[in-house]
GROMACS .gro file of C-alpha atoms in nm:
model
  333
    1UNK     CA    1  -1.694  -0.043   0.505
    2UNK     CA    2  -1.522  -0.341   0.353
    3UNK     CA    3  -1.533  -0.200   0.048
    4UNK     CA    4  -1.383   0.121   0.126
    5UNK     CA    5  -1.131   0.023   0.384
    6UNK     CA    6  -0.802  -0.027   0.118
    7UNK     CA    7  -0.946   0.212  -0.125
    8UNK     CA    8  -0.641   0.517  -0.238
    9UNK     CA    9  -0.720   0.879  -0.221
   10UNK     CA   10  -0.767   0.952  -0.560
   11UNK     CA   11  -0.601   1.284  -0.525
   12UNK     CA   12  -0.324   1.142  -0.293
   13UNK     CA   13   0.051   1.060  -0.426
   14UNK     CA   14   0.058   0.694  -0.317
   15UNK     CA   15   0.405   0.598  -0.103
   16UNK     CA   16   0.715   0.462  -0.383
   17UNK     CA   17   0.880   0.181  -0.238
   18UNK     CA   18   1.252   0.168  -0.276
   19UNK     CA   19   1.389   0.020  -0.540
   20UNK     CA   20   1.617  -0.288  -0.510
   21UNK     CA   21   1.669  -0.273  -0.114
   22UNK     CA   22   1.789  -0.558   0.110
   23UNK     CA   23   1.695  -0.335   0.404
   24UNK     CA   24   1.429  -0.495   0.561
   25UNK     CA   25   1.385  -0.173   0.810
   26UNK     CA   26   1.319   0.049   0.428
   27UNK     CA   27   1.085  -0.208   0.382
   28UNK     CA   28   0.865  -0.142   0.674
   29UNK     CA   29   0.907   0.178   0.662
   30UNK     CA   30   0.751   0.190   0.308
   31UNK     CA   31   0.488  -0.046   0.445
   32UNK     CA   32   0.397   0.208   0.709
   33UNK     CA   33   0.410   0.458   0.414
   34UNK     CA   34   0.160   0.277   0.206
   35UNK     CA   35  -0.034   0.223   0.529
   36UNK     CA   36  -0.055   0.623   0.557
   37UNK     CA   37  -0.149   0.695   0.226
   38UNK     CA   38  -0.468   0.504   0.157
   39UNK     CA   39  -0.312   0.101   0.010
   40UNK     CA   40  -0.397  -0.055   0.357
   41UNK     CA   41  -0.646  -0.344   0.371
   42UNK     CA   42  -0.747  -0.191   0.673
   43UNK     CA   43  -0.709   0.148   0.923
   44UNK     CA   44  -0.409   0.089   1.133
   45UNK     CA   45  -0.455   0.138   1.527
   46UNK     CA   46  -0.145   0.311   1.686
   47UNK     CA   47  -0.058   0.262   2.092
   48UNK     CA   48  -0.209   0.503   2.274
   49UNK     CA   49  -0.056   0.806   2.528
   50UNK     CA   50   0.201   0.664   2.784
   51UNK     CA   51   0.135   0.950   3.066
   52UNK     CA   52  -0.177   0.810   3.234
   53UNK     CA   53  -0.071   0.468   3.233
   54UNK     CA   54   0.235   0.597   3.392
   55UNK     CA   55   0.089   0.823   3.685
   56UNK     CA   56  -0.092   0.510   3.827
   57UNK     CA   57   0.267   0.399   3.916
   58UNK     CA   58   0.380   0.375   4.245
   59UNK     CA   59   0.559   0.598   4.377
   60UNK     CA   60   0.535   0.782   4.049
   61UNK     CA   61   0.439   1.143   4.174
   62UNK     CA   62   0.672   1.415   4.114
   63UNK     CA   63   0.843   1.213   3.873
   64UNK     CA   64   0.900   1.372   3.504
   65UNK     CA   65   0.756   1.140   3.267
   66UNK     CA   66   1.057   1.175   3.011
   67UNK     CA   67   1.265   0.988   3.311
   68UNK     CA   68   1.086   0.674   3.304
   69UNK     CA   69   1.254   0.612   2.939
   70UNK     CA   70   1.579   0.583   3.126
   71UNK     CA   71   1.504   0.441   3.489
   72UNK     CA   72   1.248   0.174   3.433
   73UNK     CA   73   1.301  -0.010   3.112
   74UNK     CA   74   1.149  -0.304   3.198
   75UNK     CA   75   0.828  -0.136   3.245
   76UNK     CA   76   0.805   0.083   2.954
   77UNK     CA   77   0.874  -0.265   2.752
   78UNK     CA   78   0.550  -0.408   2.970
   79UNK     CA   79   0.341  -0.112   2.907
   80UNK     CA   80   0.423  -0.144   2.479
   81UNK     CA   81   0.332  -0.521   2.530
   82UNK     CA   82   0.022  -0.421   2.672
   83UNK     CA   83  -0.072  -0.183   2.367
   84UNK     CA   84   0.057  -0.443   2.154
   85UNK     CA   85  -0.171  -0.743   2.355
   86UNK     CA   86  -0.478  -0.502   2.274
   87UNK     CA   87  -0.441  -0.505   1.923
   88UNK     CA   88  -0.222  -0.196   1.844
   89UNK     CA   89   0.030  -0.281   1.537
   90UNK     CA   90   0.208   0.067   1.529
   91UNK     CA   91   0.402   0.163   1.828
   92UNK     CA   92   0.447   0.520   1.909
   93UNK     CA   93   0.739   0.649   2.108
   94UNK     CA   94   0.717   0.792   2.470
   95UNK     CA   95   0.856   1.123   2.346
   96UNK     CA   96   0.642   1.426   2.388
   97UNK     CA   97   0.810   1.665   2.510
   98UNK     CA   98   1.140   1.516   2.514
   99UNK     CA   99   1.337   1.747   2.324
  100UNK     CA  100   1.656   1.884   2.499
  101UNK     CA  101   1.451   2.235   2.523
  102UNK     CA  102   1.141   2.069   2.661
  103UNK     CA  103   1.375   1.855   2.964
  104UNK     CA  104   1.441   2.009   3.263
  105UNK     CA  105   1.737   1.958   3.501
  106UNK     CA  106   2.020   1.681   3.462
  107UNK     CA  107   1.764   1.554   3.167
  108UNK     CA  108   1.819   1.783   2.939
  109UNK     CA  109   2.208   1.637   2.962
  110UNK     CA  110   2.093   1.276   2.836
  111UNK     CA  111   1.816   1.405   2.628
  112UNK     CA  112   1.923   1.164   2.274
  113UNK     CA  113   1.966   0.874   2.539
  114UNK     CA  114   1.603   0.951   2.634
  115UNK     CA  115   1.507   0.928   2.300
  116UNK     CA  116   1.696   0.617   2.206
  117UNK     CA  117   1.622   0.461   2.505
  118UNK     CA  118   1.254   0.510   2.398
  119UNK     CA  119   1.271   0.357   2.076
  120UNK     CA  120   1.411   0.099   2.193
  121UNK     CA  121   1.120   0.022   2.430
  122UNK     CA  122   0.900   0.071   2.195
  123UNK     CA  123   1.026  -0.203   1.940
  124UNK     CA  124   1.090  -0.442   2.242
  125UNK     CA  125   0.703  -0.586   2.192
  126UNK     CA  126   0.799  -0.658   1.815
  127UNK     CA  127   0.519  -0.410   1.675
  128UNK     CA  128   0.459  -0.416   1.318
  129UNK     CA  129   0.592  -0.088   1.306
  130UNK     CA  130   0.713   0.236   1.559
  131UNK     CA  131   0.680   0.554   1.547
  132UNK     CA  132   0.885   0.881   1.702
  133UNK     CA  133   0.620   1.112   1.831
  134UNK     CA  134   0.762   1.454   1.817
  135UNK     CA  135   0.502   1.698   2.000
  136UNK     CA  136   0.481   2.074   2.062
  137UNK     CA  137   0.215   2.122   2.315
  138UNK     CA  138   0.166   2.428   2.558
  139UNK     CA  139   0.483   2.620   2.463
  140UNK     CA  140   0.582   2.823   2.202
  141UNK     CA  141   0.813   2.756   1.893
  142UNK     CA  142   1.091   2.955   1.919
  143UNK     CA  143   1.415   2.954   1.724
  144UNK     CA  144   1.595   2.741   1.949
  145UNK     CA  145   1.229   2.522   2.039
  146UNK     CA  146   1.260   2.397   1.703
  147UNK     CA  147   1.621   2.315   1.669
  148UNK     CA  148   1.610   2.129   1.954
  149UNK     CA  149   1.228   1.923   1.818
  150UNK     CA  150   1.441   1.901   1.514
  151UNK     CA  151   1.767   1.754   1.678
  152UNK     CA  152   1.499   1.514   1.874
  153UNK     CA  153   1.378   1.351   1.538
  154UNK     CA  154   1.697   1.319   1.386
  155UNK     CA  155   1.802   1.105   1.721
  156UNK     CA  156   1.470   0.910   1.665
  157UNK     CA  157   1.593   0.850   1.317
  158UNK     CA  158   1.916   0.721   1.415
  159UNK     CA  159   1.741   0.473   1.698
  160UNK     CA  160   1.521   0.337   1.397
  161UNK     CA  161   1.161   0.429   1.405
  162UNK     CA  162   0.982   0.353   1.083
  163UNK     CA  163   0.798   0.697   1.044
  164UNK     CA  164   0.716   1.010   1.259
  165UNK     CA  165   0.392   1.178   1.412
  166UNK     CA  166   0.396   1.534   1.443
  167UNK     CA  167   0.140   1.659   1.738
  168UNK     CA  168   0.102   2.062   1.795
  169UNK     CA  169  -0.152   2.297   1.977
  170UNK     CA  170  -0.236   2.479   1.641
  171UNK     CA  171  -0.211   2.448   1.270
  172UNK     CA  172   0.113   2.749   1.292
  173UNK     CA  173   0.316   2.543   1.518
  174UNK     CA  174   0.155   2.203   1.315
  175UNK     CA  175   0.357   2.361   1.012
  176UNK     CA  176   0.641   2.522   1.168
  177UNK     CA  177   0.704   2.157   1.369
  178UNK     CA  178   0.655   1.981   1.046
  179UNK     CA  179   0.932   2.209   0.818
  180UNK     CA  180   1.147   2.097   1.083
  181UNK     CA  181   1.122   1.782   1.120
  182UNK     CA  182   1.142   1.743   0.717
  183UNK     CA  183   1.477   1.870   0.707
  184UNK     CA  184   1.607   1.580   0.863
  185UNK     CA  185   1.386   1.290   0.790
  186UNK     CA  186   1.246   1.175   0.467
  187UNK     CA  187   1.043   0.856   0.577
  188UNK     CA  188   0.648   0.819   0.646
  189UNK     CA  189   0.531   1.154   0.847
  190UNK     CA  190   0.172   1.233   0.996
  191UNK     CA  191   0.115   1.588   1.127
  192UNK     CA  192  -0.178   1.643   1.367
  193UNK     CA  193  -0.370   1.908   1.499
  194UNK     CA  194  -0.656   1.927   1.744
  195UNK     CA  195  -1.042   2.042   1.567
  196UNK     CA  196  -1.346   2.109   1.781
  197UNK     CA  197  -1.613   2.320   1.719
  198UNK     CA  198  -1.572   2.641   1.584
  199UNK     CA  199  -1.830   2.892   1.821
  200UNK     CA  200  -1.830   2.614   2.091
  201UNK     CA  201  -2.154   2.534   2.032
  202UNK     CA  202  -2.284   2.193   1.920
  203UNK     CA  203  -2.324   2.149   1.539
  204UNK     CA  204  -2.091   2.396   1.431
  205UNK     CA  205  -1.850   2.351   1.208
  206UNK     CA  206  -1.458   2.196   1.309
  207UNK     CA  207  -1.172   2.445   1.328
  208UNK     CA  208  -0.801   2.465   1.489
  209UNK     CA  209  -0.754   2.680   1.778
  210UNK     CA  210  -0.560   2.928   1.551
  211UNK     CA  211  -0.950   2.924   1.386
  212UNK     CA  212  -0.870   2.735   1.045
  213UNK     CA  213  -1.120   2.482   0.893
  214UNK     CA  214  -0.976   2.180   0.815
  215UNK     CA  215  -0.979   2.217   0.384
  216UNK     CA  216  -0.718   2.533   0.479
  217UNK     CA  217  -0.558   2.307   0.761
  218UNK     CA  218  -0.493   2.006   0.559
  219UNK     CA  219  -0.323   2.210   0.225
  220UNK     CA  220  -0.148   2.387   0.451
  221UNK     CA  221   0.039   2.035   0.609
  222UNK     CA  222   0.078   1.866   0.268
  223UNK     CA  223   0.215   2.168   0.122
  224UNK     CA  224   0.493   2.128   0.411
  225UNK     CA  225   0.567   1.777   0.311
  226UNK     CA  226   0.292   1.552   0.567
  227UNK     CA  227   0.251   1.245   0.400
  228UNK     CA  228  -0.094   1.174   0.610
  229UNK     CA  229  -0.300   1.436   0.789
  230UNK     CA  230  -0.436   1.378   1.190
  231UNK     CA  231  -0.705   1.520   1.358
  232UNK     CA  232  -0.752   1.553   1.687
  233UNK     CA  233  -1.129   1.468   1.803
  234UNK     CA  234  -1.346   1.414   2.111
  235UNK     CA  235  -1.575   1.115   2.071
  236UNK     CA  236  -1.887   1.331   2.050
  237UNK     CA  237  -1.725   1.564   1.799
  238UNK     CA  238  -1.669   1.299   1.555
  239UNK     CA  239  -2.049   1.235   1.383
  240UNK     CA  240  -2.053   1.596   1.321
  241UNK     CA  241  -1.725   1.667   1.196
  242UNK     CA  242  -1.559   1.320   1.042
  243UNK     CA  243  -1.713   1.368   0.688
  244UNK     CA  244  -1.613   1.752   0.645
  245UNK     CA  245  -1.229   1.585   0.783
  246UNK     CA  246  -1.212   1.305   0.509
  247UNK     CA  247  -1.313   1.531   0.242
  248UNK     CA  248  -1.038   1.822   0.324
  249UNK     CA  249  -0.788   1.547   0.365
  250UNK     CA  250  -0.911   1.392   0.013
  251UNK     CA  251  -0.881   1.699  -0.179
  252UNK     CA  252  -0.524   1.766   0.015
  253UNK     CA  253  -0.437   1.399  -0.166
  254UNK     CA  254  -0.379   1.335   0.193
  255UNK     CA  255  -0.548   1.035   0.408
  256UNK     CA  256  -0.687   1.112   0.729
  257UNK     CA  257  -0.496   0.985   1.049
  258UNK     CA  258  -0.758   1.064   1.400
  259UNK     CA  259  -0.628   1.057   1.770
  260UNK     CA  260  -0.967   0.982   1.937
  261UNK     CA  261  -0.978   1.137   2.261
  262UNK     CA  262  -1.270   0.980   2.458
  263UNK     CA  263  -1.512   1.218   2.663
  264UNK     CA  264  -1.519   1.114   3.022
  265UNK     CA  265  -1.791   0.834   3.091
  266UNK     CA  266  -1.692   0.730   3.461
  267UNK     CA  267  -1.724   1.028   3.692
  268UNK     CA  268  -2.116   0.886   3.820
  269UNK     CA  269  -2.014   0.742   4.145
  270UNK     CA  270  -1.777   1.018   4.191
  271UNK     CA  271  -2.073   1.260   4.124
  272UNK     CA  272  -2.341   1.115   4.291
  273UNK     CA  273  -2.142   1.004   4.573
  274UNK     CA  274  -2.173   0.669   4.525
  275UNK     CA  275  -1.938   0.361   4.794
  276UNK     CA  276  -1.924  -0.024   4.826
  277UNK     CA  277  -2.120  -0.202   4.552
  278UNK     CA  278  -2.313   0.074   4.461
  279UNK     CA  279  -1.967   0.251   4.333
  280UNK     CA  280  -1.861  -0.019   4.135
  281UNK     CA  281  -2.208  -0.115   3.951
  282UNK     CA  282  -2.188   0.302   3.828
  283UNK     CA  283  -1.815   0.277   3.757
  284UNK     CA  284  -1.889  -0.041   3.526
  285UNK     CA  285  -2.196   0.160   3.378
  286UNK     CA  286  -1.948   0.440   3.289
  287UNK     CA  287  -1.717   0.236   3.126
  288UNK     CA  288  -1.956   0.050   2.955
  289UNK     CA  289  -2.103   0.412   2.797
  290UNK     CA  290  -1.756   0.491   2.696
  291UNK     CA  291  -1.685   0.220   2.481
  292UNK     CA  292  -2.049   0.208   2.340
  293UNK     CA  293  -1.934   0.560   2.248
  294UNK     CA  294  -1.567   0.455   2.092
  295UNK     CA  295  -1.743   0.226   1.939
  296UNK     CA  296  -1.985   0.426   1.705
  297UNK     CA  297  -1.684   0.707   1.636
  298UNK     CA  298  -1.442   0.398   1.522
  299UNK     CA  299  -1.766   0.309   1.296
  300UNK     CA  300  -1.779   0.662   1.171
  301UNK     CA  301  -1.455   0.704   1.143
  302UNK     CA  302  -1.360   0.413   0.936
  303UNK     CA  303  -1.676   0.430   0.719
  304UNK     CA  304  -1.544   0.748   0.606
  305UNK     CA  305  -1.201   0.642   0.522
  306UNK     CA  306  -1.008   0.676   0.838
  307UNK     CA  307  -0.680   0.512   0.751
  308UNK     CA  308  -0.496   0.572   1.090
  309UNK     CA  309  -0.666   0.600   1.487
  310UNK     CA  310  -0.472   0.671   1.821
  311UNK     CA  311  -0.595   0.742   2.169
  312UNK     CA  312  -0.567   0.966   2.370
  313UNK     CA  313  -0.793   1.056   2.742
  314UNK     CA  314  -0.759   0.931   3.069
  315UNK     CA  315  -0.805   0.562   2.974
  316UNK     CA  316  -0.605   0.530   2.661
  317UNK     CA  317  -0.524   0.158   2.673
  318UNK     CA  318  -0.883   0.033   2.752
  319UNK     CA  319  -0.960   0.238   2.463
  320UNK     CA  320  -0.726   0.130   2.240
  321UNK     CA  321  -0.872  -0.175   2.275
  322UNK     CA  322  -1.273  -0.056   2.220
  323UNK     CA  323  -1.110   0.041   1.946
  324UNK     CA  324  -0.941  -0.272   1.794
  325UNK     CA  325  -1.288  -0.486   1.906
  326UNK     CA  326  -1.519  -0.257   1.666
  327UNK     CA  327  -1.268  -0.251   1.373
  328UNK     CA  328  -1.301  -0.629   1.429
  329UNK     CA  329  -1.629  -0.615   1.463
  330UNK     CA  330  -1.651  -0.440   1.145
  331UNK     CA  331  -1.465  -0.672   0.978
  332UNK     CA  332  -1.184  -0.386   0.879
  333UNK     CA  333  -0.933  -0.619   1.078
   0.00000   0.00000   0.00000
């Protein structure tokens, strides 16, 4: 793994830094570029989804999740920290589905203050680098959809994120998000798209939900201008299907970017209908399963040339950090 960890696609058009800038915010973003195209020392760990850190809030049913970017500063900044504390060095932006066509009521009105306001939260913890996440997910693209995903990234721009991660249901709206989004920012971009098995059946081979296997996927993002390609992956998908991934993304002359989404580990007490001690000792035991099982998909994952992971699941932070403690363990870090 040491060996492979900062090797270059050798099909993939490596990141140009610009030429004579003072700018130090160019800079890192052509860091993050050369971080996304294979020149890394190492894979790069990304913070992990915002939304199920949120709902254990108080009082925080009923409450849209694009409002906490303007009503509770403070604790979006603390919740960054915390991704930053377990070892993530790229922030990510709480800004799925905060598009002016994705808000709903007075929201929609403050929409770019959403977005700014998110950025800004995001670089409070002094990350190496931040992201705008810019997601389609459970709607369609539409005309005025993408205008408005399009308007969102430009705002991101102007709030100063270093590069932008593209996140759809299905390689068509992957593509159509993507085309967008280009025609307004030039800078480091990852598109991602979820794979699981074709047939549903164990063993088979990965595929979108629109049905395309990822060496069709991954041409199909680079030819709209993706400067790294993500995969979306359970944690028991990835031995079967992390090989056939780095290879499509190699001859794409893309690297491979992977939002790990744990399977669920914890639900024995629940199950068994487990209280008191006996509760907590199967609780632990879940949790301990989990990360035994992040563990062995970061191992995969980076022995294969992973240059990028993010988390997603019910437990993103805790996994985030399984995550950092294996590339460590690795000695990728």
């Amino acid at each position: 793994m040491a060996g492979e960890a900062g090797r270059a696609w050798p099909s993939c058009l490596l990141w140009q830094d610009p030429a004579d800038t003072e700018d130090g915010e160019a800079l890192k973003s052509a860091e993050l570029g050369r971080a996304l195209t294979g020149r890394a020392p190492r894979p790069l760990v990304l913070s992990g989804d915002m939304g199920p850190l949120l709902r254990r809030q108080p009082f925080s049913d009923g409450v849209p999740e694009a409002e906490w970017n303007i009503d509770d500063d403070a604790l979006m900044g603390q919740l960054h920290g915390l991704y930053r504390a377990a070892g993530a060095e790229c922030a990510l932006t709480h800004t799925a589905g905060c598009a002016s066509a994705q808000l709903e009521g007075g929201l929609r009105d403050v929409a770019d203050q959403v977005n700014e306001q998110a950025v800004r939260e995001a670089r409070s913890c002094g990350p190496r680098f931040v992201m705008g996440l810019v997601a389609q997910r459970g709607c369609a693209l539409d005309g005025e959809a993408l205008d408005s995903l399009m308007l969102q990234a430009a705002t991101l721009k102007e709030a100063g994120v270093h590069g932008m991660m593209v996140w759809a249901d299905d390689l068509a709206s992957a593509c159509a998000l993507t085309r967008a989004v280009k025609k307004v920012w030039g800078g480091p971009l990852v598109a991602t798209v979820p794979f699981a098995p074709a047939t549903g059946a164990r063993g088979a081979g990965p595929a979108t939900p629109d049905g395309q296997v990822p060496a069709e996927a991954f041409r199909a993002l680079a030819a709209e201008g993706a400067h790294a390609v993500g995969a979306e992956l359970r944690t028991g998908d990835v031995a079967s299907f992390s090989q056939e991934l780095s290879r499509a993304a190699e001859k794409s002359g893309r690297s491979l970017v992977v939002r790990l989404v744990p399977d669920a580990c914890g639900t024995v007490a629940e199950e068994a209908g487990l209280t008191g001690p006996s509760a907590g000792i199967a609780r632990d035991v879940g949790g301990a399963t989990r990360d035994k099982a992040v563990a062995s998909a970061v191992r995969t994952l980076a022995g294969d040339g992973a240059c990028a992971i993010w988390c997603g699941g019910d437990r993103p932070l805790a996994d985030t950090a399984a995550v950092v403690a294996q590339l460590d363990a690795l000695g990728a870090r």
